[in-house]
Tab-separated table of C-alpha atoms and ligand atoms in Angstrom:
chain	number	residue	atom	x	y	z
A	1	UNK	CA	-45.269	55.329	-22.496
A	2	UNK	CA	-43.498	53.120	-20.149
A	3	UNK	CA	-44.661	49.528	-19.733
A	4	UNK	CA	-47.571	47.758	-21.320
A	5	UNK	CA	-50.944	48.886	-22.438
A	6	UNK	CA	-53.328	48.249	-19.554
A	7	UNK	CA	-56.742	49.410	-18.165
A	8	UNK	CA	-55.593	52.964	-17.565
A	9	UNK	CA	-53.966	53.585	-21.110
A	10	UNK	CA	-55.398	56.807	-22.883
A	11	UNK	CA	-55.799	56.709	-26.491
A	12	UNK	CA	-54.908	59.626	-28.807
A	13	UNK	CA	-55.072	59.615	-32.386
A	14	UNK	CA	-55.362	61.231	-35.893
A	15	UNK	CA	-58.121	61.057	-38.468
A	16	UNK	CA	-57.451	61.903	-41.962
A	17	UNK	CA	-56.960	60.143	-45.386
A	18	UNK	CA	-54.352	59.097	-46.378
A	19	UNK	CA	-52.766	58.867	-42.767
A	20	UNK	CA	-50.139	56.010	-43.545
A	21	UNK	CA	-47.008	58.472	-43.818
A	22	UNK	CA	-47.996	60.719	-41.070
A	23	UNK	CA	-45.090	61.800	-38.431
A	24	UNK	CA	-47.657	62.529	-35.594
A	25	UNK	CA	-47.106	59.218	-33.762
A	26	UNK	CA	-43.472	60.015	-33.563
A	27	UNK	CA	-44.194	63.199	-31.856
A	28	UNK	CA	-46.843	61.850	-29.440
A	29	UNK	CA	-45.514	58.517	-28.642
A	30	UNK	CA	-42.199	60.152	-27.990
A	31	UNK	CA	-43.781	62.614	-25.588
A	32	UNK	CA	-45.832	59.785	-23.759
A	33	UNK	CA	-42.311	58.063	-23.475
A	34	UNK	CA	-40.544	61.162	-21.977
A	35	UNK	CA	-43.374	62.262	-19.800
A	36	UNK	CA	-43.941	58.686	-18.696
A	37	UNK	CA	-47.479	59.159	-19.448
A	38	UNK	CA	-49.737	56.014	-19.984
A	39	UNK	CA	-50.888	56.821	-23.530
A	40	UNK	CA	-50.641	55.697	-27.098
A	41	UNK	CA	-51.167	57.605	-30.364
A	42	UNK	CA	-52.548	55.868	-33.309
A	43	UNK	CA	-53.448	57.065	-36.878
A	44	UNK	CA	-57.019	56.354	-38.083
A	45	UNK	CA	-57.907	56.409	-41.890
A	46	UNK	CA	-61.482	57.701	-42.166
A	47	UNK	CA	-63.718	57.758	-45.177
A	48	UNK	CA	-65.259	61.046	-46.040
A	49	UNK	CA	-68.843	60.162	-45.212
A	50	UNK	CA	-67.886	58.836	-41.888
A	51	UNK	CA	-65.985	61.837	-40.298
A	52	UNK	CA	-68.863	62.854	-37.998
A	53	UNK	CA	-69.476	59.247	-36.850
A	54	UNK	CA	-65.735	58.755	-36.293
A	55	UNK	CA	-65.622	62.139	-34.201
A	56	UNK	CA	-68.788	61.011	-32.113
A	57	UNK	CA	-67.554	57.222	-31.786
A	58	UNK	CA	-64.062	58.642	-30.508
A	59	UNK	CA	-65.855	60.711	-27.912
A	60	UNK	CA	-68.031	57.844	-26.858
A	61	UNK	CA	-64.888	55.627	-26.500
A	62	UNK	CA	-63.183	58.207	-24.114
A	63	UNK	CA	-60.384	58.940	-26.676
A	64	UNK	CA	-58.287	61.727	-24.962
A	65	UNK	CA	-57.814	63.739	-28.144
A	66	UNK	CA	-57.663	63.611	-31.919
A	67	UNK	CA	-55.587	65.469	-34.436
A	68	UNK	CA	-57.194	66.078	-37.840
A	69	UNK	CA	-55.366	66.183	-41.018
A	70	UNK	CA	-56.123	66.629	-44.798
A	71	UNK	CA	-58.771	66.545	-46.188
A	72	UNK	CA	-60.986	67.026	-43.117
A	73	UNK	CA	-59.783	70.056	-41.374
A	74	UNK	CA	-63.146	72.025	-42.352
A	75	UNK	CA	-65.251	69.204	-42.656
A	76	UNK	CA	-64.784	68.105	-39.121
A	77	UNK	CA	-66.190	71.320	-37.673
A	78	UNK	CA	-69.887	70.363	-37.948
A	79	UNK	CA	-69.314	67.334	-35.701
A	80	UNK	CA	-67.902	69.469	-32.771
A	81	UNK	CA	-69.440	70.861	-29.606
A	82	UNK	CA	-67.501	74.205	-29.995
A	83	UNK	CA	-64.797	75.814	-31.833
A	84	UNK	CA	-61.952	77.963	-30.458
A	85	UNK	CA	-62.434	81.447	-32.047
A	86	UNK	CA	-59.126	81.602	-33.818
A	87	UNK	CA	-59.667	78.097	-35.392
A	88	UNK	CA	-63.192	79.325	-36.382
A	89	UNK	CA	-61.769	82.601	-38.051
A	90	UNK	CA	-59.227	80.347	-39.896
A	91	UNK	CA	-62.009	77.913	-40.734
A	92	UNK	CA	-59.754	74.951	-40.019
A	93	UNK	CA	-59.495	72.708	-37.077
A	94	UNK	CA	-56.517	70.274	-36.537
A	95	UNK	CA	-56.839	69.405	-32.767
A	96	UNK	CA	-59.919	68.002	-31.004
A	97	UNK	CA	-59.915	68.366	-27.196
A	98	UNK	CA	-62.705	66.716	-24.811
A	99	UNK	CA	-65.226	69.155	-23.444
A	100	UNK	CA	-68.663	68.653	-21.751
A	101	UNK	CA	-70.925	66.959	-24.327
A	102	UNK	CA	-68.300	66.600	-27.198
A	103	UNK	CA	-64.893	67.864	-28.627
A	104	UNK	CA	-63.791	71.362	-28.819
A	105	UNK	CA	-61.898	72.064	-32.046
A	106	UNK	CA	-58.677	74.078	-31.982
A	107	UNK	CA	-56.068	75.009	-34.618
A	108	UNK	CA	-52.539	74.501	-33.423
A	109	UNK	CA	-50.874	74.849	-36.728
A	110	UNK	CA	-50.745	78.467	-36.191
A	111	UNK	CA	-49.489	78.823	-32.728
A	112	UNK	CA	-47.229	75.827	-33.738
A	113	UNK	CA	-45.785	78.070	-36.477
A	114	UNK	CA	-45.357	80.986	-34.181
A	115	UNK	CA	-43.391	78.898	-31.605
A	116	UNK	CA	-41.297	77.577	-34.427
A	117	UNK	CA	-40.235	80.863	-35.713
A	118	UNK	CA	-39.770	82.537	-32.360
A	119	UNK	CA	-37.450	79.681	-31.343
A	120	UNK	CA	-35.368	80.865	-34.331
A	121	UNK	CA	-35.487	84.553	-33.111
A	122	UNK	CA	-37.892	85.537	-36.031
A	123	UNK	CA	-40.565	88.280	-35.231
A	124	UNK	CA	-43.347	89.375	-37.376
A	125	UNK	CA	-44.136	92.810	-35.682
A	126	UNK	CA	-43.771	95.668	-38.095
A	127	UNK	CA	-42.281	93.351	-40.895
A	128	UNK	CA	-43.355	93.050	-44.493
A	129	UNK	CA	-44.530	89.648	-45.368
A	130	UNK	CA	-45.201	87.864	-48.478
A	131	UNK	CA	-47.175	84.587	-48.429
A	132	UNK	CA	-47.192	82.229	-51.325
A	133	UNK	CA	-50.326	80.376	-51.709
A	134	UNK	CA	-53.896	80.725	-50.511
A	135	UNK	CA	-54.763	77.241	-49.064
A	136	UNK	CA	-55.694	76.097	-45.824
A	137	UNK	CA	-52.077	76.569	-44.355
A	138	UNK	CA	-51.678	79.973	-46.106
A	139	UNK	CA	-54.875	81.220	-44.348
A	140	UNK	CA	-53.481	80.169	-40.898
A	141	UNK	CA	-50.289	81.870	-41.601
A	142	UNK	CA	-52.031	85.201	-42.793
A	143	UNK	CA	-54.090	84.994	-39.502
A	144	UNK	CA	-50.787	84.640	-37.471
A	145	UNK	CA	-49.329	87.446	-39.485
A	146	UNK	CA	-52.227	89.712	-38.546
A	147	UNK	CA	-52.472	88.547	-34.858
A	148	UNK	CA	-48.471	89.293	-34.533
A	149	UNK	CA	-49.051	92.778	-36.133
A	150	UNK	CA	-46.802	92.344	-39.452
A	151	UNK	CA	-47.114	95.778	-41.037
A	152	UNK	CA	-47.928	94.709	-44.512
A	153	UNK	CA	-49.008	91.107	-45.758
A	154	UNK	CA	-49.091	90.251	-49.382
A	155	UNK	CA	-50.985	87.157	-50.287
A	156	UNK	CA	-49.992	85.735	-53.651
A	157	UNK	CA	-51.791	82.995	-55.342
A	158	UNK	CA	-52.174	81.359	-58.688
A	159	UNK	CA	-55.975	81.598	-58.137
A	160	UNK	CA	-56.351	84.942	-57.293
A	161	UNK	CA	-59.951	84.588	-55.994
A	162	UNK	CA	-58.792	82.302	-53.253
A	163	UNK	CA	-56.408	85.037	-52.074
A	164	UNK	CA	-59.141	87.604	-52.193
A	165	UNK	CA	-61.587	85.659	-50.102
A	166	UNK	CA	-58.976	85.110	-47.382
A	167	UNK	CA	-57.852	88.746	-47.232
A	168	UNK	CA	-61.416	89.790	-47.237
A	169	UNK	CA	-62.521	87.524	-44.389
A	170	UNK	CA	-59.408	88.244	-42.270
A	171	UNK	CA	-59.148	91.786	-42.814
A	172	UNK	CA	-62.703	92.037	-41.650
A	173	UNK	CA	-61.977	89.805	-38.666
A	174	UNK	CA	-59.185	92.111	-37.493
A	175	UNK	CA	-60.978	95.276	-38.514
A	176	UNK	CA	-57.805	96.575	-40.762
A	177	UNK	CA	-56.774	96.042	-44.312
A	178	UNK	CA	-53.377	94.552	-43.577
A	179	UNK	CA	-53.588	91.824	-46.197
A	180	UNK	CA	-53.374	92.632	-49.946
A	181	UNK	CA	-54.321	89.814	-52.455
A	182	UNK	CA	-52.504	89.414	-55.519
A	183	UNK	CA	-51.955	87.016	-58.405
A	184	UNK	CA	-48.588	85.159	-58.228
A	185	UNK	CA	-47.494	86.462	-61.663
A	186	UNK	CA	-47.864	90.050	-60.325
A	187	UNK	CA	-44.917	89.555	-57.738
A	188	UNK	CA	-42.803	92.298	-59.669
A	189	UNK	CA	-45.449	94.772	-58.368
A	190	UNK	CA	-44.314	94.051	-54.733
A	191	UNK	CA	-42.539	96.905	-52.920
A	192	UNK	CA	-38.811	96.117	-52.478
A	193	UNK	CA	-37.540	94.006	-49.482
A	194	UNK	CA	-36.586	93.055	-46.997
A	195	UNK	CA	-39.455	90.558	-46.568
A	196	UNK	CA	-40.251	87.367	-44.607
A	197	UNK	CA	-41.669	85.024	-46.963
A	198	UNK	CA	-43.826	81.952	-46.170
A	199	UNK	CA	-44.020	79.358	-48.865
A	200	UNK	CA	-47.493	77.745	-48.235
A	201	UNK	CA	-47.965	76.062	-51.753
A	202	UNK	CA	-47.508	72.360	-52.345
A	203	UNK	CA	-44.823	73.020	-54.846
A	204	UNK	CA	-41.507	71.436	-54.209
A	205	UNK	CA	-43.066	68.697	-51.894
A	206	UNK	CA	-41.499	65.391	-52.345
A	207	UNK	CA	-41.284	63.549	-55.065
A	208	UNK	CA	-41.611	66.899	-57.117
A	209	UNK	CA	-38.628	68.512	-55.411
A	210	UNK	CA	-37.534	70.656	-58.433
A	211	UNK	CA	-40.546	72.793	-58.476
A	212	UNK	CA	-41.010	76.349	-57.006
A	213	UNK	CA	-43.671	78.914	-57.520
A	214	UNK	CA	-41.266	81.993	-58.438
A	215	UNK	CA	-37.861	81.346	-60.050
A	216	UNK	CA	-36.677	84.970	-60.459
A	217	UNK	CA	-33.578	85.828	-58.634
A	218	UNK	CA	-34.915	89.283	-57.886
A	219	UNK	CA	-37.683	87.931	-55.674
A	220	UNK	CA	-34.991	86.036	-53.588
A	221	UNK	CA	-32.846	89.145	-53.369
A	222	UNK	CA	-35.803	90.877	-51.371
A	223	UNK	CA	-36.290	87.733	-49.137
A	224	UNK	CA	-34.325	88.218	-45.826
A	225	UNK	CA	-35.951	85.223	-44.295
A	226	UNK	CA	-37.752	82.392	-46.213
A	227	UNK	CA	-39.780	79.769	-44.456
A	228	UNK	CA	-41.162	76.754	-46.352
A	229	UNK	CA	-43.788	74.966	-44.651
A	230	UNK	CA	-42.890	71.857	-46.390
A	231	UNK	CA	-40.149	69.693	-44.565
A	232	UNK	CA	-39.808	66.863	-46.951
A	233	UNK	CA	-37.400	67.395	-48.639
A	234	UNK	CA	-35.486	69.004	-45.754
A	235	UNK	CA	-34.229	71.794	-48.168
A	236	UNK	CA	-36.628	72.626	-50.955
A	237	UNK	CA	-35.751	74.381	-53.955
A	238	UNK	CA	-37.537	77.527	-52.615
A	239	UNK	CA	-35.080	77.388	-49.541
A	240	UNK	CA	-32.155	76.788	-51.772
A	241	UNK	CA	-32.935	79.696	-53.715
A	242	UNK	CA	-33.377	81.985	-50.645
A	243	UNK	CA	-30.043	80.924	-49.303
A	244	UNK	CA	-28.259	81.277	-52.724
A	245	UNK	CA	-29.303	85.064	-52.739
A	246	UNK	CA	-27.897	85.481	-49.089
A	247	UNK	CA	-31.138	85.073	-47.023
A	248	UNK	CA	-31.962	82.626	-44.188
A	249	UNK	CA	-34.231	79.705	-44.858
A	250	UNK	CA	-36.111	77.325	-42.671
A	251	UNK	CA	-38.391	74.446	-43.263
A	252	UNK	CA	-41.620	73.328	-41.857
A	253	UNK	CA	-40.439	70.489	-39.563
A	254	UNK	CA	-40.321	72.765	-36.292
A	255	UNK	CA	-43.918	73.929	-37.186
A	256	UNK	CA	-44.964	70.250	-37.382
A	257	UNK	CA	-43.163	69.631	-34.103
A	258	UNK	CA	-44.675	72.540	-32.132
A	259	UNK	CA	-48.282	71.909	-33.539
A	260	UNK	CA	-48.088	68.534	-32.065
A	261	UNK	CA	-46.479	69.683	-28.852
A	262	UNK	CA	-49.376	72.255	-28.481
A	263	UNK	CA	-51.956	69.711	-29.165
A	264	UNK	CA	-50.408	67.392	-26.471
A	265	UNK	CA	-50.392	70.131	-24.013
A	266	UNK	CA	-54.073	70.911	-24.537
A	267	UNK	CA	-54.983	67.159	-24.235
A	268	UNK	CA	-52.836	66.673	-21.094
A	269	UNK	CA	-53.077	70.030	-19.327
A	270	UNK	CA	-49.417	70.153	-19.226
A	271	UNK	CA	-46.582	72.270	-20.429
A	272	UNK	CA	-43.594	70.603	-22.409
A	273	UNK	CA	-40.247	72.087	-21.462
A	274	UNK	CA	-38.061	73.307	-24.305
A	275	UNK	CA	-35.476	70.613	-23.805
A	276	UNK	CA	-37.967	67.881	-24.113
A	277	UNK	CA	-39.201	69.560	-27.258
A	278	UNK	CA	-35.678	69.463	-28.629
A	279	UNK	CA	-35.551	65.664	-27.845
A	280	UNK	CA	-38.899	65.062	-29.754
A	281	UNK	CA	-37.409	67.338	-32.574
A	282	UNK	CA	-34.239	64.878	-32.781
A	283	UNK	CA	-36.678	61.889	-33.437
A	284	UNK	CA	-38.562	63.807	-35.875
A	285	UNK	CA	-35.364	64.804	-37.586
A	286	UNK	CA	-34.101	61.114	-37.676
A	287	UNK	CA	-37.436	60.182	-39.089
A	288	UNK	CA	-37.179	62.391	-42.060
A	289	UNK	CA	-33.422	62.159	-42.384
A	290	UNK	CA	-32.476	58.512	-42.398
A	291	UNK	CA	-28.758	57.987	-41.516
A	292	UNK	CA	-26.197	57.541	-44.461
A	293	UNK	CA	-23.830	54.712	-44.615
A	294	UNK	CA	-20.847	56.582	-43.087
A	295	UNK	CA	-19.036	55.939	-39.647
A	296	UNK	CA	-18.798	59.002	-37.464
A	297	UNK	CA	-16.236	59.191	-34.719
A	298	UNK	CA	-16.695	61.774	-31.941
A	299	UNK	CA	-14.826	62.343	-28.637
A	300	UNK	CA	-12.496	64.601	-26.916
A	301	UNK	CA	-9.225	65.443	-28.193
A	302	UNK	CA	-6.755	62.566	-27.668
A	303	UNK	CA	-9.485	60.032	-27.752
A	304	UNK	CA	-7.984	58.373	-30.927
A	305	UNK	CA	-10.571	59.670	-33.681
A	306	UNK	CA	-7.875	60.144	-36.395
A	307	UNK	CA	-5.828	57.049	-35.679
A	308	UNK	CA	-8.891	54.723	-35.384
A	309	UNK	CA	-10.474	56.430	-38.489
A	310	UNK	CA	-7.401	55.846	-40.625
A	311	UNK	CA	-7.283	52.183	-39.334
A	312	UNK	CA	-10.822	51.744	-40.598
A	313	UNK	CA	-9.713	52.554	-44.257
A	314	UNK	CA	-8.681	48.871	-44.458
A	315	UNK	CA	-12.404	47.956	-44.447
A	316	UNK	CA	-12.837	50.114	-47.671
A	317	UNK	CA	-13.981	53.348	-46.001
A	318	UNK	CA	-12.600	56.677	-47.003
A	319	UNK	CA	-11.277	58.959	-44.388
A	320	UNK	CA	-12.316	62.411	-43.946
A	321	UNK	CA	-10.974	64.690	-40.955
A	322	UNK	CA	-13.665	67.419	-40.799
A	323	UNK	CA	-11.200	70.028	-39.483
A	324	UNK	CA	-8.995	69.516	-42.347
A	325	UNK	CA	-11.970	69.617	-44.495
A	326	UNK	CA	-12.774	72.942	-43.173
A	327	UNK	CA	-9.233	74.285	-43.570
A	328	UNK	CA	-9.175	73.266	-47.119
A	329	UNK	CA	-12.548	74.916	-47.857
A	330	UNK	CA	-11.460	78.050	-46.206
A	331	UNK	CA	-7.971	78.216	-47.349
A	332	UNK	CA	-6.469	78.789	-43.889
A	333	UNK	CA	-5.898	77.074	-40.686
A	334	UNK	CA	-8.576	76.769	-37.958
A	335	UNK	CA	-6.224	78.861	-35.449
A	336	UNK	CA	-6.366	81.542	-38.030
A	337	UNK	CA	-10.063	81.212	-38.775
A	338	UNK	CA	-10.501	81.660	-34.993
A	339	UNK	CA	-8.254	84.704	-34.773
A	340	UNK	CA	-9.577	86.381	-38.034
A	341	UNK	CA	-13.244	85.692	-37.592
A	342	UNK	CA	-13.920	84.466	-34.248
A	343	UNK	CA	-15.462	81.194	-32.920
A	344	UNK	CA	-19.167	81.975	-33.975
A	345	UNK	CA	-17.998	82.127	-37.609
A	346	UNK	CA	-15.890	78.957	-37.378
A	347	UNK	CA	-19.157	77.120	-35.833
A	348	UNK	CA	-21.357	78.406	-38.542
A	349	UNK	CA	-18.894	76.965	-41.155
A	350	UNK	CA	-18.627	73.746	-39.319
A	351	UNK	CA	-22.483	73.339	-39.607
A	352	UNK	CA	-22.410	74.290	-43.278
A	353	UNK	CA	-19.782	71.743	-43.853
A	354	UNK	CA	-21.750	68.965	-42.007
A	355	UNK	CA	-24.859	69.784	-44.206
A	356	UNK	CA	-22.637	69.669	-47.312
A	357	UNK	CA	-21.023	66.457	-46.116
A	358	UNK	CA	-24.657	65.071	-45.761
A	359	UNK	CA	-25.339	65.461	-49.291
A	360	UNK	CA	-22.125	64.367	-50.913
A	361	UNK	CA	-20.450	61.702	-48.658
A	362	UNK	CA	-20.948	57.977	-48.633
A	363	UNK	CA	-19.229	55.199	-47.167
A	364	UNK	CA	-16.679	57.235	-45.412
A	365	UNK	CA	-15.243	57.382	-41.870
A	366	UNK	CA	-15.266	60.910	-40.489
A	367	UNK	CA	-13.263	62.178	-37.600
A	368	UNK	CA	-14.964	65.158	-36.199
A	369	UNK	CA	-13.632	68.037	-34.062
A	370	UNK	CA	-14.015	67.771	-30.254
A	371	UNK	CA	-16.425	70.831	-29.844
A	372	UNK	CA	-18.619	69.919	-33.069
A	373	UNK	CA	-21.444	67.854	-31.305
A	374	UNK	CA	-21.832	70.847	-28.739
A	375	UNK	CA	-24.103	72.296	-31.244
A	376	UNK	CA	-27.298	70.548	-31.156
A	377	UNK	CA	-27.902	70.997	-34.775
A	378	UNK	CA	-24.506	69.609	-35.456
A	379	UNK	CA	-25.340	66.460	-33.353
A	380	UNK	CA	-28.457	65.886	-35.594
A	381	UNK	CA	-26.359	66.353	-38.787
A	382	UNK	CA	-23.833	63.740	-37.434
A	383	UNK	CA	-26.467	61.215	-37.056
A	384	UNK	CA	-27.780	62.108	-40.468
A	385	UNK	CA	-24.395	61.291	-41.905
A	386	UNK	CA	-24.161	57.836	-40.263
A	387	UNK	CA	-23.638	55.806	-37.310
A	388	UNK	CA	-22.032	57.874	-34.480
A	389	UNK	CA	-19.484	56.238	-32.234
A	390	UNK	CA	-18.169	58.088	-29.077
A	391	UNK	CA	-14.561	57.119	-28.491
A	392	UNK	CA	-14.298	57.228	-24.539
A	393	UNK	CA	-11.261	58.065	-22.779
A	394	UNK	CA	-10.589	59.026	-19.175
A	395	UNK	CA	-8.943	62.180	-18.252
A	396	UNK	CA	-5.672	60.367	-17.278
A	397	UNK	CA	-5.411	58.563	-20.717
A	398	UNK	CA	-6.072	61.839	-22.477
A	399	UNK	CA	-3.550	63.585	-20.572
A	400	UNK	CA	-1.125	60.697	-21.225
A	401	UNK	CA	-1.803	60.965	-25.181
A	402	UNK	CA	-1.808	64.699	-25.556
A	403	UNK	CA	-0.129	66.382	-22.431
A	404	UNK	CA	2.995	67.146	-24.272
A	405	UNK	CA	1.448	68.413	-27.380
A	406	UNK	CA	1.971	72.233	-27.567
A	407	UNK	CA	-0.391	72.573	-30.634
A	408	UNK	CA	-3.644	72.299	-28.505
A	409	UNK	CA	-4.732	75.789	-27.808
A	410	UNK	CA	-7.395	74.700	-25.231
A	411	UNK	CA	-4.639	73.148	-23.109
A	412	UNK	CA	-2.447	76.300	-23.150
A	413	UNK	CA	-3.195	77.222	-19.595
A	414	UNK	CA	-1.606	76.910	-16.117
A	415	UNK	CA	-3.334	73.745	-15.190
A	416	UNK	CA	-3.958	71.770	-18.177
A	417	UNK	CA	-4.988	68.631	-16.331
A	418	UNK	CA	-7.803	70.580	-14.402
A	419	UNK	CA	-8.878	71.974	-17.633
A	420	UNK	CA	-9.182	68.579	-19.277
A	421	UNK	CA	-11.189	67.297	-16.324
A	422	UNK	CA	-13.528	70.334	-16.357
A	423	UNK	CA	-14.186	70.122	-20.193
A	424	UNK	CA	-14.615	66.388	-20.269
A	425	UNK	CA	-17.112	66.658	-17.338
A	426	UNK	CA	-19.173	69.234	-19.413
A	427	UNK	CA	-18.847	67.452	-22.797
A	428	UNK	CA	-19.159	63.726	-21.741
A	429	UNK	CA	-23.021	63.785	-21.499
A	430	UNK	CA	-23.459	65.731	-24.727
A	431	UNK	CA	-21.087	63.163	-26.454
A	432	UNK	CA	-23.141	60.243	-24.916
A	433	UNK	CA	-26.356	61.948	-25.908
A	434	UNK	CA	-25.076	62.489	-29.598
A	435	UNK	CA	-23.535	58.890	-30.099
A	436	UNK	CA	-25.369	55.728	-30.712
A	437	UNK	CA	-22.509	53.642	-29.365
A	438	UNK	CA	-19.813	54.259	-26.797
A	439	UNK	CA	-16.445	52.546	-27.537
A	440	UNK	CA	-14.034	52.463	-24.610
A	441	UNK	CA	-10.595	52.961	-25.699
A	442	UNK	CA	-8.343	52.909	-22.598
A	443	UNK	CA	-5.728	50.168	-22.536
A	444	UNK	CA	-6.870	48.977	-26.031
A	445	UNK	CA	-4.890	48.756	-29.284
A	446	UNK	CA	-6.062	50.533	-32.335
A	447	UNK	CA	-6.813	47.352	-34.317
A	448	UNK	CA	-8.923	46.024	-31.805
A	449	UNK	CA	-11.025	49.300	-31.389
A	450	UNK	CA	-11.408	49.503	-35.319
A	451	UNK	CA	-12.437	46.005	-35.534
A	452	UNK	CA	-15.138	46.481	-32.904
A	453	UNK	CA	-16.557	49.464	-34.784
A	454	UNK	CA	-16.457	47.762	-38.159
A	455	UNK	CA	-18.009	44.429	-36.966
A	456	UNK	CA	-20.673	45.916	-34.913
A	457	UNK	CA	-21.618	48.096	-37.691
A	458	UNK	CA	-21.719	45.327	-40.460
A	459	UNK	CA	-23.526	42.839	-38.177
A	460	UNK	CA	-26.277	45.395	-37.221
A	461	UNK	CA	-26.544	46.450	-40.940
A	462	UNK	CA	-26.451	42.922	-42.182
A	463	UNK	CA	-23.817	43.764	-44.789
B	501	LIG	P1	-53.877	73.391	-50.049
B	501	LIG	O1	-54.971	73.904	-49.211
B	501	LIG	O2	-54.114	72.313	-50.980
B	501	LIG	O3	-53.130	74.670	-50.821
B	501	LIG	C1	-52.284	74.317	-51.977
B	501	LIG	C2	-51.778	75.678	-52.326
B	501	LIG	O4	-50.699	75.414	-53.258
B	501	LIG	C3	-52.721	76.623	-53.172
B	501	LIG	O5	-52.537	77.832	-52.820
B	501	LIG	C4	-52.659	76.249	-54.490
B	501	LIG	O6	-52.714	77.334	-55.458
B	501	LIG	C5	-51.034	76.152	-54.573
B	501	LIG	N1	-50.735	75.419	-55.859
B	501	LIG	C6	-50.697	74.032	-55.911
B	501	LIG	N2	-50.152	73.579	-57.136
B	501	LIG	C7	-49.791	74.868	-57.639
B	501	LIG	C8	-49.059	75.222	-58.988
B	501	LIG	N3	-48.824	74.164	-59.959
B	501	LIG	N4	-48.511	76.525	-59.066
B	501	LIG	C9	-48.974	77.399	-58.183
B	501	LIG	N5	-49.569	77.124	-57.117
B	501	LIG	C10	-49.842	76.010	-56.774
B	501	LIG	O7	-52.708	72.796	-49.054
B	501	LIG	P2	-52.383	73.353	-47.595
B	501	LIG	O8	-53.104	72.526	-46.603
B	501	LIG	O9	-52.616	74.906	-47.603
B	501	LIG	O10	-50.839	73.058	-47.512
B	501	LIG	C11	-49.752	73.608	-48.232
B	501	LIG	C12	-48.527	73.173	-47.749
B	501	LIG	O11	-48.176	73.541	-46.600
B	501	LIG	C13	-48.414	71.732	-48.024
B	501	LIG	O12	-47.272	71.453	-48.757
B	501	LIG	C14	-48.414	71.035	-46.633
B	501	LIG	O13	-47.591	69.932	-46.602
B	501	LIG	C15	-47.671	72.389	-45.873
B	501	LIG	N6	-48.080	72.293	-44.481
B	501	LIG	C16	-47.104	72.029	-43.552
B	501	LIG	C17	-47.480	72.049	-42.183
B	501	LIG	C18	-46.381	71.823	-41.049
B	501	LIG	O14	-46.533	71.538	-39.914
B	501	LIG	N7	-45.026	71.885	-41.548
B	501	LIG	C19	-48.787	72.203	-41.697
B	501	LIG	C20	-49.768	72.512	-42.637
B	501	LIG	C21	-49.450	72.467	-44.064
B	501	LIG	P3	-54.352	77.370	-56.139
B	501	LIG	O15	-55.203	77.856	-55.116
B	501	LIG	O16	-54.071	78.268	-57.178
B	501	LIG	O17	-54.561	75.937	-56.464
């Protein structure tokens, strides 16, 4: 939202209990801000006996739309004017949209998950899917797998009766017996992989992060892709086991993002472009991954990251050059990595290294490769590491500093100055978006730049 609350401000909100830790306001208020809509999103804790009253009261107050969270996704249905058929089949509603005479209920968790996995290039059609859990979320996932024509769906739950109930109702709904219910401990009877596994139990959720439904390595060796609906912690034990066995793992943060975006689209009769969705995701990511106490220096080659970084050591920081870190880890130079494995491989290693540094680096200053922030995921990881400073330098300054350097492969061309101009024009907006602060470096001595970074930082953090 831009500006003040006024007579035209539309209210959106969330009902549930508890609601204090919800991330939905981050999604919707960011969308209000980015789209310029005059709207505000507020969470409302509601007591069980007052759910119907709250829904009718919200309608009377002309509240534009509501989300519904645990434990009212089923209970709310009786207070609605109508229910979308998919939400009715799942038996859970998480979004209320105004309609003639009352709210209509939708389930955006399911299409939200579909958009989240599609954005990662994951398709369900013809695949073997294993779903762990048989609660509300698992039922939405099972519905999605049937809708997307997964070939075989195994629904594993500790309480097998719940898995049976879901299988029975969805197999009937779709007119085919695609879902096989099983007790979790029978998992060794599953056919061999590759599988796509959805982890839909509450095990592993913060603060009990050391828990997982199945520990057996065999299970993870069959798992080509593992999607955990949990997003706190960002990497659950389930995801770690998937990756350790060589599979791909994803958490539930994108699902959360897209269920919110779809609700917002329904309320406002609009379509949120992908670039805007990414911006909202940046905010969500920051909300669940608070920044570490490191200093991160980004910028074009020749902007002074290494020199300034070393100068910051005088303030008690350890210095890490991420390119040198990668070379040590890989046991070969970056030029050789490029030659032997190609750029894609190098970029993947770079992302892995940043994730690793996020878990094991404190009070350090990191000088980061000029191309690193170009990957959006890397830019998020850099902000997770610490405060990001963009060292700005003009084309001329860069040329002055590195023009004679023959070790810069990007500049080994006929018109290096033109190349610098071209690259800088493309990268400048990306550096600006990735950084929290811009530090001009032209015509300044190193000490002055280092001092500005250090003092700005300590003042802001009250150290
Ligand atoms: P739910 O209805 O309470 O279901 C919980 C599930 O976890 C049940 O299958 C339950 O098995 C299983 N479980 C709990 N403790 C267990 C244990 N000790 N051993 C084995 N299984 C156990 O919860 P839900 O609403 O489906 O949510 C499930 C998860 O999905 C939650 O972590 C939630 O945060 C997440 N979620 C994420 C999003 C998102 O946007 N990313 C959206 C919705 C949900 P029993 O039936 O045997 O008790």
